[in-house]
Short mmCIF file of C-alpha atoms in Angstrom, two decimals:
data_model
loop_
_atom_site.label_atom_id
_atom_site.label_comp_id
_atom_site.label_asym_id
_atom_site.label_seq_id
_atom_site.Cartn_x
_atom_site.Cartn_y
_atom_site.Cartn_z
CA UNK A 15 59.78 111.61 110.45
CA UNK A 16 63.16 110.32 111.22
CA UNK A 17 66.06 109.26 109.31
CA UNK A 18 67.75 106.19 109.09
CA UNK A 19 71.49 107.24 111.12
CA UNK A 20 74.59 105.04 109.86
CA UNK A 21 76.71 105.76 113.14
CA UNK A 22 80.81 105.67 113.32
CA UNK A 23 81.21 102.37 113.26
CA UNK A 24 78.76 101.23 111.11
CA UNK A 25 80.49 103.46 108.45
CA UNK A 26 83.48 101.67 109.17
CA UNK A 27 81.98 98.73 107.68
CA UNK A 28 80.29 100.18 104.85
CA UNK A 29 84.21 101.33 104.20
CA UNK A 30 85.40 98.21 103.39
CA UNK A 31 82.29 97.54 100.96
CA UNK A 32 82.85 100.50 99.29
CA UNK A 33 86.55 99.89 98.83
CA UNK A 34 85.06 96.37 96.95
CA UNK A 35 83.30 98.21 94.35
CA UNK A 36 83.74 97.67 90.30
CA UNK A 37 85.36 94.48 91.63
CA UNK A 38 84.90 91.02 91.12
CA UNK A 39 85.13 88.40 94.98
CA UNK A 40 85.45 85.51 94.12
CA UNK A 41 84.54 81.97 95.87
CA UNK A 42 87.33 79.82 97.04
CA UNK A 43 87.74 76.02 98.51
CA UNK A 44 91.61 76.57 98.86
CA UNK A 45 94.71 78.14 99.01
CA UNK A 46 95.71 77.31 95.69
CA UNK A 47 92.97 78.61 94.45
CA UNK A 48 92.29 82.25 96.50
CA UNK A 49 96.43 82.82 95.23
CA UNK A 50 94.68 82.13 91.13
CA UNK A 51 91.89 84.40 92.14
CA UNK A 52 94.10 87.52 93.61
CA UNK A 53 96.17 87.06 90.95
CA UNK A 54 93.24 86.95 87.70
CA UNK A 55 92.81 90.77 89.88
CA UNK A 56 89.85 89.75 92.29
CA UNK A 57 89.05 92.63 94.74
CA UNK A 58 88.40 90.03 97.57
CA UNK A 59 88.19 85.75 98.24
CA UNK A 60 85.18 83.91 99.81
CA UNK A 61 86.73 81.32 101.68
CA UNK A 62 83.20 77.98 101.76
CA UNK A 63 83.84 74.41 102.39
CA UNK A 64 82.08 73.12 99.13
CA UNK A 65 81.23 76.08 96.46
CA UNK A 66 77.46 76.14 95.79
CA UNK A 67 77.51 73.18 92.77
CA UNK A 68 79.12 71.08 94.97
CA UNK A 69 76.95 71.64 97.98
CA UNK A 70 73.60 71.46 95.14
CA UNK A 71 74.90 68.04 93.57
CA UNK A 72 76.15 66.16 96.62
CA UNK A 73 73.81 67.55 99.31
CA UNK A 74 74.04 67.22 102.98
CA UNK A 75 74.37 70.10 106.03
CA UNK A 76 76.47 72.95 104.46
CA UNK A 77 78.52 74.78 107.22
CA UNK A 78 81.24 77.10 107.87
CA UNK A 79 85.17 76.16 106.21
CA UNK A 80 87.55 74.44 108.80
CA UNK A 81 89.05 77.57 110.37
CA UNK A 82 92.46 76.01 109.04
CA UNK A 83 91.11 76.60 105.82
CA UNK A 84 90.66 80.07 106.25
CA UNK A 85 93.55 80.55 108.17
CA UNK A 86 95.99 79.03 105.51
CA UNK A 87 94.02 81.32 103.03
CA UNK A 88 94.74 84.59 104.73
CA UNK A 89 98.08 83.77 105.12
CA UNK A 90 98.41 83.07 101.30
CA UNK A 91 96.61 86.53 100.01
CA UNK A 92 97.00 90.12 100.71
CA UNK A 93 93.86 91.04 99.45
CA UNK A 94 90.39 90.96 101.81
CA UNK A 95 88.88 87.49 103.15
CA UNK A 96 85.83 87.12 103.34
CA UNK A 97 83.89 83.55 105.09
CA UNK A 98 80.13 82.48 104.70
CA UNK A 99 78.81 81.34 107.62
CA UNK A 100 75.00 79.81 108.37
CA UNK A 101 71.51 81.68 108.80
CA UNK A 102 71.42 82.30 112.24
CA UNK A 103 74.51 80.23 113.00
CA UNK A 104 76.26 83.53 115.41
CA UNK A 105 78.89 80.79 117.14
CA UNK A 106 79.88 80.26 113.72
CA UNK A 107 80.45 84.29 113.11
CA UNK A 108 82.09 83.98 116.43
CA UNK A 109 84.62 82.23 115.10
CA UNK A 110 84.92 83.79 111.91
CA UNK A 111 85.58 87.16 113.68
CA UNK A 112 87.93 85.54 116.05
CA UNK A 113 90.54 84.16 113.18
CA UNK A 114 90.05 87.92 111.48
CA UNK A 115 88.16 87.53 108.26
CA UNK A 116 86.95 90.49 106.66
CA UNK A 117 83.59 90.43 105.90
CA UNK A 118 81.40 87.83 107.27
CA UNK A 119 78.45 86.52 105.00
CA UNK A 120 75.44 85.03 106.81
CA UNK A 121 74.15 82.68 103.15
CA UNK A 122 71.51 81.45 102.85
CA UNK A 123 74.32 78.81 100.47
CA UNK A 124 75.00 76.81 104.00
CA UNK A 125 72.52 74.79 105.75
CA UNK A 126 70.44 77.37 108.23
CA UNK A 127 70.83 76.90 111.41
CA UNK A 128 67.99 78.81 113.00
CA UNK A 129 64.43 78.81 111.25
CA UNK A 130 63.52 82.23 112.87
CA UNK A 131 66.42 84.69 113.28
CA UNK A 132 69.24 85.59 111.49
CA UNK A 133 72.52 86.45 113.31
CA UNK A 134 72.76 90.34 115.66
CA UNK A 135 74.74 91.58 113.02
CA UNK A 136 75.08 95.43 114.57
CA UNK A 137 77.23 93.42 117.67
CA UNK A 138 80.24 92.59 115.66
CA UNK A 139 83.00 94.06 114.58
CA UNK A 140 83.69 92.86 111.60
CA UNK A 141 81.07 93.71 108.49
CA UNK A 142 78.10 91.00 107.51
CA UNK A 143 76.89 91.12 104.08
CA UNK A 144 73.78 89.14 103.49
CA UNK A 145 71.91 88.20 99.80
CA UNK A 146 67.96 88.69 99.01
CA UNK A 147 65.57 89.07 96.75
CA UNK A 148 63.73 91.59 97.92
CA UNK A 149 64.05 95.48 99.44
CA UNK A 150 61.96 94.27 102.54
CA UNK A 151 64.39 91.69 102.89
CA UNK A 152 67.44 93.62 101.91
CA UNK A 153 66.41 96.82 104.67
CA UNK A 154 65.67 93.50 107.19
CA UNK A 155 69.11 92.43 107.12
CA UNK A 156 70.68 96.07 107.39
CA UNK A 157 68.33 96.65 110.13
CA UNK A 158 70.15 93.73 112.00
CA UNK A 159 73.65 95.67 110.70
CA UNK A 160 74.56 94.25 107.81
CA UNK A 161 76.96 96.66 105.78
CA UNK A 162 76.25 95.35 102.26
CA UNK A 163 73.91 93.71 100.60
CA UNK A 164 73.55 91.00 97.41
CA UNK A 165 70.76 89.60 95.46
CA UNK A 166 71.00 85.76 96.59
CA UNK A 167 70.03 84.73 92.92
CA UNK A 168 70.18 80.69 92.52
CA UNK A 169 73.80 79.71 93.47
CA UNK A 170 75.08 76.48 92.25
CA UNK A 171 73.25 76.75 88.76
CA UNK A 172 75.13 79.14 86.40
CA UNK A 173 71.59 80.50 85.53
CA UNK A 174 71.41 84.07 86.17
CA UNK A 175 67.60 84.86 85.92
CA UNK A 176 66.95 85.16 89.24
CA UNK A 177 70.23 87.08 90.11
CA UNK A 178 68.30 89.52 87.49
CA UNK A 179 64.58 88.58 88.90
CA UNK A 180 66.39 89.73 92.34
CA UNK A 181 68.56 93.20 91.30
CA UNK A 182 65.33 94.48 89.40
CA UNK A 183 62.55 93.64 91.92
CA UNK A 184 65.00 95.81 94.65
CA UNK A 185 65.68 98.28 91.92
CA UNK A 186 61.70 99.22 90.98
CA UNK A 187 60.22 98.92 94.59
CA UNK A 188 63.06 101.35 96.09
CA UNK A 189 61.79 103.65 92.77
CA UNK A 190 58.31 102.98 94.12
CA UNK A 191 59.36 104.29 97.54
CA UNK A 192 60.64 107.27 96.47
CA UNK A 193 57.35 108.13 94.61
CA UNK A 194 55.13 107.63 98.52
CA UNK A 195 53.70 110.21 100.41
CA UNK A 196 55.50 110.13 104.08
CA UNK A 197 51.67 109.56 105.59
CA UNK A 198 52.27 106.18 103.42
CA UNK A 199 55.93 104.94 104.89
CA UNK A 200 54.16 103.90 108.36
CA UNK A 201 51.61 101.46 106.67
CA UNK A 202 54.47 100.71 103.69
CA UNK A 203 56.82 99.49 106.79
CA UNK A 204 54.02 97.37 108.56
CA UNK A 205 53.34 95.66 105.14
CA UNK A 206 57.52 95.48 104.28
CA UNK A 207 58.33 94.21 108.34
CA UNK A 208 60.99 97.17 108.24
CA UNK A 209 61.34 99.75 110.40
CA UNK A 210 60.12 102.86 109.37
CA UNK A 211 63.70 105.51 109.25
CA UNK A 212 64.77 102.60 106.36
CA UNK A 213 62.22 103.16 104.26
CA UNK A 214 62.99 106.81 105.20
CA UNK A 215 65.91 106.82 104.08
CA UNK A 216 64.81 104.54 100.75
CA UNK A 217 62.48 107.35 99.99
CA UNK A 218 64.70 110.19 101.02
CA UNK A 219 67.72 108.93 99.05
CA UNK A 220 66.46 106.56 96.42
CA UNK A 221 68.75 103.91 97.41
CA UNK A 222 69.86 101.42 99.85
CA UNK A 223 72.08 102.98 102.80
CA UNK A 224 74.30 100.20 102.13
CA UNK A 225 75.96 98.77 98.64
CA UNK A 226 74.13 96.84 96.86
CA UNK A 227 76.36 93.61 94.81
CA UNK A 228 75.34 90.54 92.54
CA UNK A 229 75.50 87.61 93.58
CA UNK A 230 73.83 83.83 92.86
CA UNK A 231 74.47 81.97 88.62
CA UNK A 232 77.16 84.69 87.12
CA UNK A 233 79.10 82.20 84.82
CA UNK A 234 80.12 84.20 81.94
CA UNK A 235 82.16 87.70 80.93
CA UNK A 236 78.51 88.82 80.10
CA UNK A 237 76.54 87.33 83.01
CA UNK A 238 78.77 90.55 85.26
CA UNK A 239 78.35 93.42 82.55
CA UNK A 240 74.73 92.22 82.57
CA UNK A 241 74.46 92.33 86.39
CA UNK A 242 76.95 95.81 86.60
CA UNK A 243 74.47 97.68 84.22
CA UNK A 244 70.73 96.25 86.66
CA UNK A 245 72.83 98.29 89.51
CA UNK A 246 74.81 96.22 91.01
CA UNK A 247 78.70 98.24 91.89
CA UNK A 248 80.17 94.77 92.28
CA UNK A 249 79.78 90.89 91.64
CA UNK A 250 80.64 87.57 93.81
CA UNK A 251 81.56 84.74 91.28
CA UNK A 252 80.81 81.39 92.91
CA UNK A 253 80.62 78.22 91.09
CA UNK A 254 81.11 80.12 87.65
CA UNK A 255 84.73 80.58 88.09
CA UNK A 256 86.16 76.94 89.53
CA UNK A 257 83.90 74.89 88.10
CA UNK A 258 84.71 76.62 84.07
CA UNK A 259 87.05 74.79 81.54
CA UNK A 260 89.38 77.58 82.31
CA UNK A 261 89.22 78.83 85.99
CA UNK A 262 92.49 81.24 85.50
CA UNK A 263 91.46 82.55 81.97
CA UNK A 264 87.74 83.06 83.26
CA UNK A 265 88.55 85.07 85.90
CA UNK A 266 90.79 87.62 84.47
CA UNK A 267 87.88 88.07 81.79
CA UNK A 268 85.24 88.51 84.09
CA UNK A 269 87.52 91.05 85.93
CA UNK A 270 88.15 92.88 83.04
CA UNK A 271 84.22 93.15 81.76
CA UNK A 272 83.37 94.23 85.36
CA UNK A 273 86.20 97.50 85.23
CA UNK A 274 84.54 98.17 81.53
CA UNK A 275 80.51 96.99 81.67
CA UNK A 276 79.18 99.76 79.68
CA UNK A 277 81.83 98.75 77.11
CA UNK A 278 80.45 95.64 74.39
CA UNK A 279 83.54 95.22 72.78
CA UNK A 280 86.01 94.90 75.71
CA UNK A 281 83.40 92.59 77.02
CA UNK A 282 83.15 90.69 73.66
CA UNK A 283 87.20 90.21 73.90
CA UNK A 284 87.22 89.40 77.39
CA UNK A 285 85.09 86.60 76.49
CA UNK A 286 87.84 85.22 73.31
CA UNK A 287 89.48 83.19 74.60
CA UNK A 288 86.96 81.46 77.11
CA UNK A 289 86.92 78.02 76.97
CA UNK A 290 83.47 76.38 78.27
CA UNK A 291 81.44 77.50 81.02
CA UNK A 292 80.35 76.13 83.61
CA UNK A 293 77.34 73.61 82.64
CA UNK A 294 74.03 75.42 83.87
CA UNK A 295 71.22 74.24 85.34
CA UNK A 296 67.52 75.11 84.42
CA UNK A 297 65.57 76.69 87.45
CA UNK A 298 62.51 74.82 86.51
CA UNK A 299 64.24 71.89 86.95
CA UNK A 300 64.92 72.31 90.17
CA UNK A 301 63.43 70.04 92.99
CA UNK A 302 61.28 72.63 95.37
CA UNK A 303 63.03 71.30 98.21
CA UNK A 304 66.46 72.14 96.36
CA UNK A 305 65.75 76.27 96.07
CA UNK A 306 68.42 77.45 97.87
CA UNK A 307 66.88 81.70 97.65
CA UNK A 308 64.03 80.81 99.84
CA UNK A 309 65.99 80.90 102.90
CA UNK A 310 66.04 83.90 105.17
CA UNK A 311 63.56 85.11 106.73
CA UNK B 19 86.35 125.66 80.17
CA UNK B 20 88.24 124.42 82.54
CA UNK B 21 90.14 120.88 81.74
CA UNK B 22 89.02 117.88 84.04
CA UNK B 23 90.02 116.09 86.33
CA UNK B 24 91.35 112.17 85.70
CA UNK B 25 89.94 109.55 88.63
CA UNK B 26 91.24 106.17 87.89
CA UNK B 27 87.83 104.07 87.47
CA UNK B 28 89.53 100.88 87.04
CA UNK B 29 88.11 99.37 90.57
CA UNK B 30 87.31 100.72 94.02
CA UNK B 31 85.11 104.08 95.53
CA UNK B 32 85.71 106.12 92.48
CA UNK B 33 82.40 107.60 92.98
CA UNK B 34 82.99 109.23 95.81
CA UNK B 35 85.56 110.91 94.66
CA UNK B 36 83.88 112.47 91.72
CA UNK B 37 80.57 113.23 94.34
CA UNK B 38 83.56 115.33 96.24
CA UNK B 39 85.11 117.15 92.67
CA UNK B 40 81.75 117.43 92.09
CA UNK B 41 80.71 119.14 95.28
CA UNK B 42 83.57 121.33 94.59
CA UNK B 43 82.27 121.78 91.23
CA UNK B 44 85.50 120.89 89.66
CA UNK B 45 84.88 119.58 86.57
CA UNK B 46 85.96 116.09 86.68
CA UNK B 47 85.90 112.09 84.05
CA UNK B 48 86.74 108.61 84.75
CA UNK B 49 89.73 107.29 83.42
CA UNK B 50 89.71 103.19 82.28
CA UNK B 51 92.09 103.57 78.98
CA UNK B 52 95.25 105.42 78.41
CA UNK B 53 93.24 107.34 75.72
CA UNK B 54 90.41 108.84 78.81
CA UNK B 55 94.15 110.54 80.35
CA UNK B 56 94.14 112.77 77.30
CA UNK B 57 93.03 116.23 77.72
CA UNK B 58 93.32 116.11 81.93
CA UNK B 59 94.77 118.18 84.43
CA UNK B 60 95.45 115.47 86.82
CA UNK B 61 95.07 111.93 87.96
CA UNK B 62 93.49 110.81 91.16
CA UNK B 63 94.19 107.38 91.95
CA UNK B 64 91.08 106.03 94.54
CA UNK B 65 90.78 103.49 97.24
CA UNK B 66 90.36 99.64 96.47
CA UNK B 67 92.58 96.54 95.97
CA UNK B 68 96.01 98.00 95.20
CA UNK B 69 96.44 94.77 93.35
CA UNK B 70 93.73 94.43 91.03
CA UNK B 71 94.65 98.48 89.86
CA UNK B 72 98.71 97.10 88.89
CA UNK B 73 96.73 93.93 87.54
CA UNK B 74 94.22 96.00 85.34
CA UNK B 75 96.89 98.89 84.78
CA UNK B 76 99.66 96.45 83.01
CA UNK B 77 96.37 95.07 80.68
CA UNK B 78 95.35 98.56 79.34
CA UNK B 79 98.43 99.94 79.18
CA UNK B 80 97.60 102.69 82.07
CA UNK B 81 100.75 102.04 83.51
CA UNK B 82 103.32 102.88 80.99
CA UNK B 83 100.41 106.39 80.15
CA UNK B 84 100.28 107.02 84.21
CA UNK B 85 104.51 107.22 83.89
CA UNK B 86 104.17 109.28 80.91
CA UNK B 87 101.45 111.26 82.43
CA UNK B 88 103.37 112.48 85.66
CA UNK B 89 106.02 113.56 84.18
CA UNK B 90 104.11 116.61 83.59
CA UNK B 91 100.56 116.35 85.95
CA UNK B 92 100.07 115.92 88.93
CA UNK B 93 97.96 113.59 90.82
CA UNK B 94 97.02 112.20 94.20
CA UNK B 95 96.16 109.03 96.05
CA UNK B 96 94.51 107.83 98.44
CA UNK B 97 95.26 103.99 100.45
CA UNK B 98 96.10 101.64 97.88
CA UNK B 99 96.47 104.65 95.74
CA UNK B 100 99.42 105.68 98.13
CA UNK B 101 100.54 101.96 97.43
CA UNK B 102 100.29 101.58 93.46
CA UNK B 103 102.22 106.06 93.77
CA UNK B 104 104.68 104.24 96.17
CA UNK B 105 108.37 103.43 95.42
CA UNK B 106 109.00 100.57 97.84
CA UNK B 107 106.28 97.73 99.40
CA UNK B 108 107.30 96.19 102.44
CA UNK B 109 107.65 92.64 102.96
CA UNK B 110 105.48 92.47 98.74
CA UNK B 111 106.85 92.71 95.21
CA UNK B 112 104.70 94.34 93.12
CA UNK B 113 105.35 96.82 90.71
CA UNK B 114 104.52 100.54 91.95
CA UNK B 115 104.36 102.58 89.33
CA UNK B 116 107.33 104.55 92.50
CA UNK B 117 106.61 108.36 91.64
CA UNK B 118 106.57 109.31 95.07
CA UNK B 119 109.72 108.22 97.11
CA UNK B 120 108.39 106.65 100.08
CA UNK B 121 108.09 102.61 102.05
CA UNK B 122 104.93 101.57 102.94
CA UNK B 123 103.55 98.29 104.48
CA UNK B 124 99.90 97.32 103.20
CA UNK B 125 97.17 96.40 105.74
CA UNK B 126 99.69 97.71 108.72
CA UNK B 127 97.53 97.88 111.64
CA UNK B 128 95.81 94.94 110.93
CA UNK B 129 92.57 93.33 108.71
CA UNK B 130 89.37 95.08 108.80
CA UNK B 131 88.45 94.65 112.46
CA UNK B 132 91.32 96.68 112.85
CA UNK B 133 89.99 99.34 110.71
CA UNK B 134 89.43 103.00 112.31
CA UNK B 135 88.85 106.58 112.10
CA UNK B 136 90.09 108.75 114.36
CA UNK B 137 91.56 112.81 113.71
CA UNK B 138 94.21 113.53 112.26
CA UNK B 139 96.64 116.52 111.77
CA UNK B 140 96.69 118.29 107.96
CA UNK B 141 99.72 120.72 108.04
CA UNK B 142 98.70 123.11 105.69
CA UNK B 143 95.71 124.04 107.04
CA UNK B 144 97.39 126.12 110.02
CA UNK B 145 94.25 127.19 111.98
CA UNK B 146 91.81 124.19 111.52
CA UNK B 147 94.59 121.00 110.86
CA UNK B 148 91.90 118.57 112.20
CA UNK B 149 90.70 116.06 109.38
CA UNK B 150 88.32 112.90 110.04
CA UNK B 151 90.96 110.12 109.34
CA UNK B 152 89.07 107.02 107.77
CA UNK B 153 91.68 104.33 108.22
CA UNK B 154 90.18 101.16 105.91
CA UNK B 155 93.14 98.56 106.46
CA UNK B 156 95.17 101.79 105.63
CA UNK B 157 99.08 101.11 104.79
CA UNK B 158 101.19 102.90 106.91
CA UNK B 159 103.96 105.05 105.56
CA UNK B 160 107.39 103.83 107.09
CA UNK B 161 110.21 106.30 105.74
CA UNK B 162 109.92 109.06 103.60
CA UNK B 163 112.75 109.63 100.43
CA UNK B 164 113.81 111.99 98.88
CA UNK B 165 112.83 115.49 98.19
CA UNK B 166 109.07 113.71 99.82
CA UNK B 167 108.06 115.69 102.92
CA UNK B 168 105.44 115.02 105.34
CA UNK B 169 102.44 117.08 105.61
CA UNK B 170 99.94 115.11 107.81
CA UNK B 171 99.85 113.29 110.94
CA UNK B 172 98.18 110.19 113.36
CA UNK B 173 99.65 110.55 116.40
CA UNK B 174 103.13 110.90 115.46
CA UNK B 175 102.80 109.04 112.28
CA UNK B 176 102.59 110.46 108.89
CA UNK B 177 99.97 109.21 107.14
CA UNK B 178 100.27 112.37 104.31
CA UNK B 179 103.09 113.33 102.09
CA UNK B 180 104.10 115.13 99.00
CA UNK B 181 107.05 115.70 96.34
CA UNK B 182 106.93 118.53 93.45
CA UNK B 183 103.29 116.71 92.12
CA UNK B 184 101.95 114.01 93.84
CA UNK B 185 100.02 114.09 97.05
CA UNK B 186 99.05 110.93 99.17
CA UNK B 187 97.33 109.43 102.47
CA UNK B 188 96.53 106.64 104.00
CA UNK B 189 93.46 107.34 105.02
CA UNK B 190 89.99 108.06 103.07
CA UNK B 191 88.62 111.97 102.82
CA UNK B 192 86.61 110.33 100.00
CA UNK B 193 84.71 108.45 102.96
CA UNK B 194 83.50 112.26 104.33
CA UNK B 195 81.94 114.80 103.63
CA UNK B 196 84.96 116.87 104.25
CA UNK B 197 86.20 118.38 100.57
CA UNK B 198 89.31 120.40 101.84
CA UNK B 199 92.22 117.90 101.20
CA UNK B 200 90.70 117.20 97.33
CA UNK B 201 90.33 121.61 97.22
CA UNK B 202 93.71 121.20 98.85
CA UNK B 203 95.26 119.50 95.75
CA UNK B 204 93.28 121.06 93.63
CA UNK B 205 94.55 124.38 94.14
CA UNK B 206 98.04 123.72 95.33
CA UNK B 207 98.78 121.17 92.64
CA UNK B 208 96.77 121.18 89.59
CA UNK B 209 96.36 125.12 89.14
CA UNK B 210 99.90 125.94 89.69
CA UNK B 211 101.95 122.90 88.11
#
C-alpha cells in the first residue's frame, strides 16, 4: 500500500515547525506584547486581533488582525511571526502570505468563514498550522496541506482539560492504528474520512507526518509541563500570559518549564514567584453555542 | 566506551541531531544544565531560535559553562547554533558566545516563504562535494575573520566554516538523511581534539 510522502516544498514547511520544537509560541495583539514575548524566550509569536478570552467575553465576529498591526509586530521582533485566519477564508490567508508571515494558523478561535471547507493549504507557499480534537481531524488537515498540528483544547478558558483530552485521544488513536493489519486500513480510512496513504504512514511510523503541538487552555508552567509529557512537542499559550497578573514573569516561567518539562523541581522553581493565573472557566458552564472546539470539519 | 557527544537541548531540533548520531552509532546526550557537559566529548548546538537559546543559556549558567568547555572541546552549530557561536551579528545587539570569528546576518534570505533547498558544495568531501542544503529562515555568513576558514559554498556564498575547534553551517544537515557532516565533525574534531 502506498505511504504518504512529503515532497520538497512540504519538507521546507515542516522544517520550520521542527525549529519551533521544545518552545513556547505566545499570542500577542500588539507590538509591545510581541517584544515582551521575545524577551521572555518565546520561539514565535501569534498575532491576533483579540486574545481568545476577550473574544469569548465580548462575542461578535472574530477576524484576521489588521495587516498594519501584523507588520508592526514583524518589524519589532526577530523570531517567527504567525497569524490567524478564519477557517476557509483563503483570501485572509492570501493576505497573510503576502505580508510575509512565517506560519498561518487556520484557527477555530476566529469565526469560521466557510461551514463546509477548509483552506487548500497545499497551494500556499507559507506553512499552515491547524487544530484538531482527534486523529481523523489531524489527518484531514494534513491532507489539505497543514505542516503542523496542534490540539484545539478550549481556547480562552484557562482550563487544560480539553487540551489533555485531545492530546490523549490523538496519541491513543495513533497506537491503535499501528496494531491494524494492512487489510483493515482502507475501511478504517473510510470510517475516519481520511486518505489511506496517511493512515499507512501512521501505521508504519507510529506518529503523525508533521509535528504535534498543544494549545487551548494552558495557563501555568505545570499545564505546559503536563502537555509536553503527554507528547506535545511545543506549546501555544494564548490568553494564559497576557490575561495573568504578571505577563512577563509568567512568560519566562512557562519557557523554563517547557525546556525542563521532565524536571518537576525546575517547574516548581519557575512557578514560585508568580502571581495569579488568568481566571479560569469550567467547561460545563459554557453555553453550548459558545464552545469553540466544534468549529472545523 | 566512548564518551557521549552533547547536544544542546534547551529548544529546537535537537532530536534530529540525536537521530543523525544514532544512525552513526555515536553515543550522545542532551545538555540542558552545566553539569550535563561533564564527560561529554563535544557539543552540537542545533537549529531553533537563537534568542531563546541565549536567553536560557544565561538563566541556566550554560553560557559560562560552554565558554569554559570550548577552551578544550569541539563545538558544531547549525543555523541558530551558528548565530550563538559567531562573534558578530549584523544590526543586532546579541550577546553571542564569540567562539568563531565571523560576522553573520540573521534571516538573511527573508522570511519563511523564502526558505529553500538547494545543493551546496562541501570542500572536505572531495570526490562527492554535493550536499542537500536545507535553508530555513537561514542566516548568511557575511565575512570571515582571524583563523576562520570557508569549508562549504552555496553558489559563491560561504555556508560552512571552521576554526581550530568550531564547525558551523547556515543550513540543516540534520533535516536530511545524509549523515556525512555529522561524521566529519566526529572524525575531524571530536576524535582529534
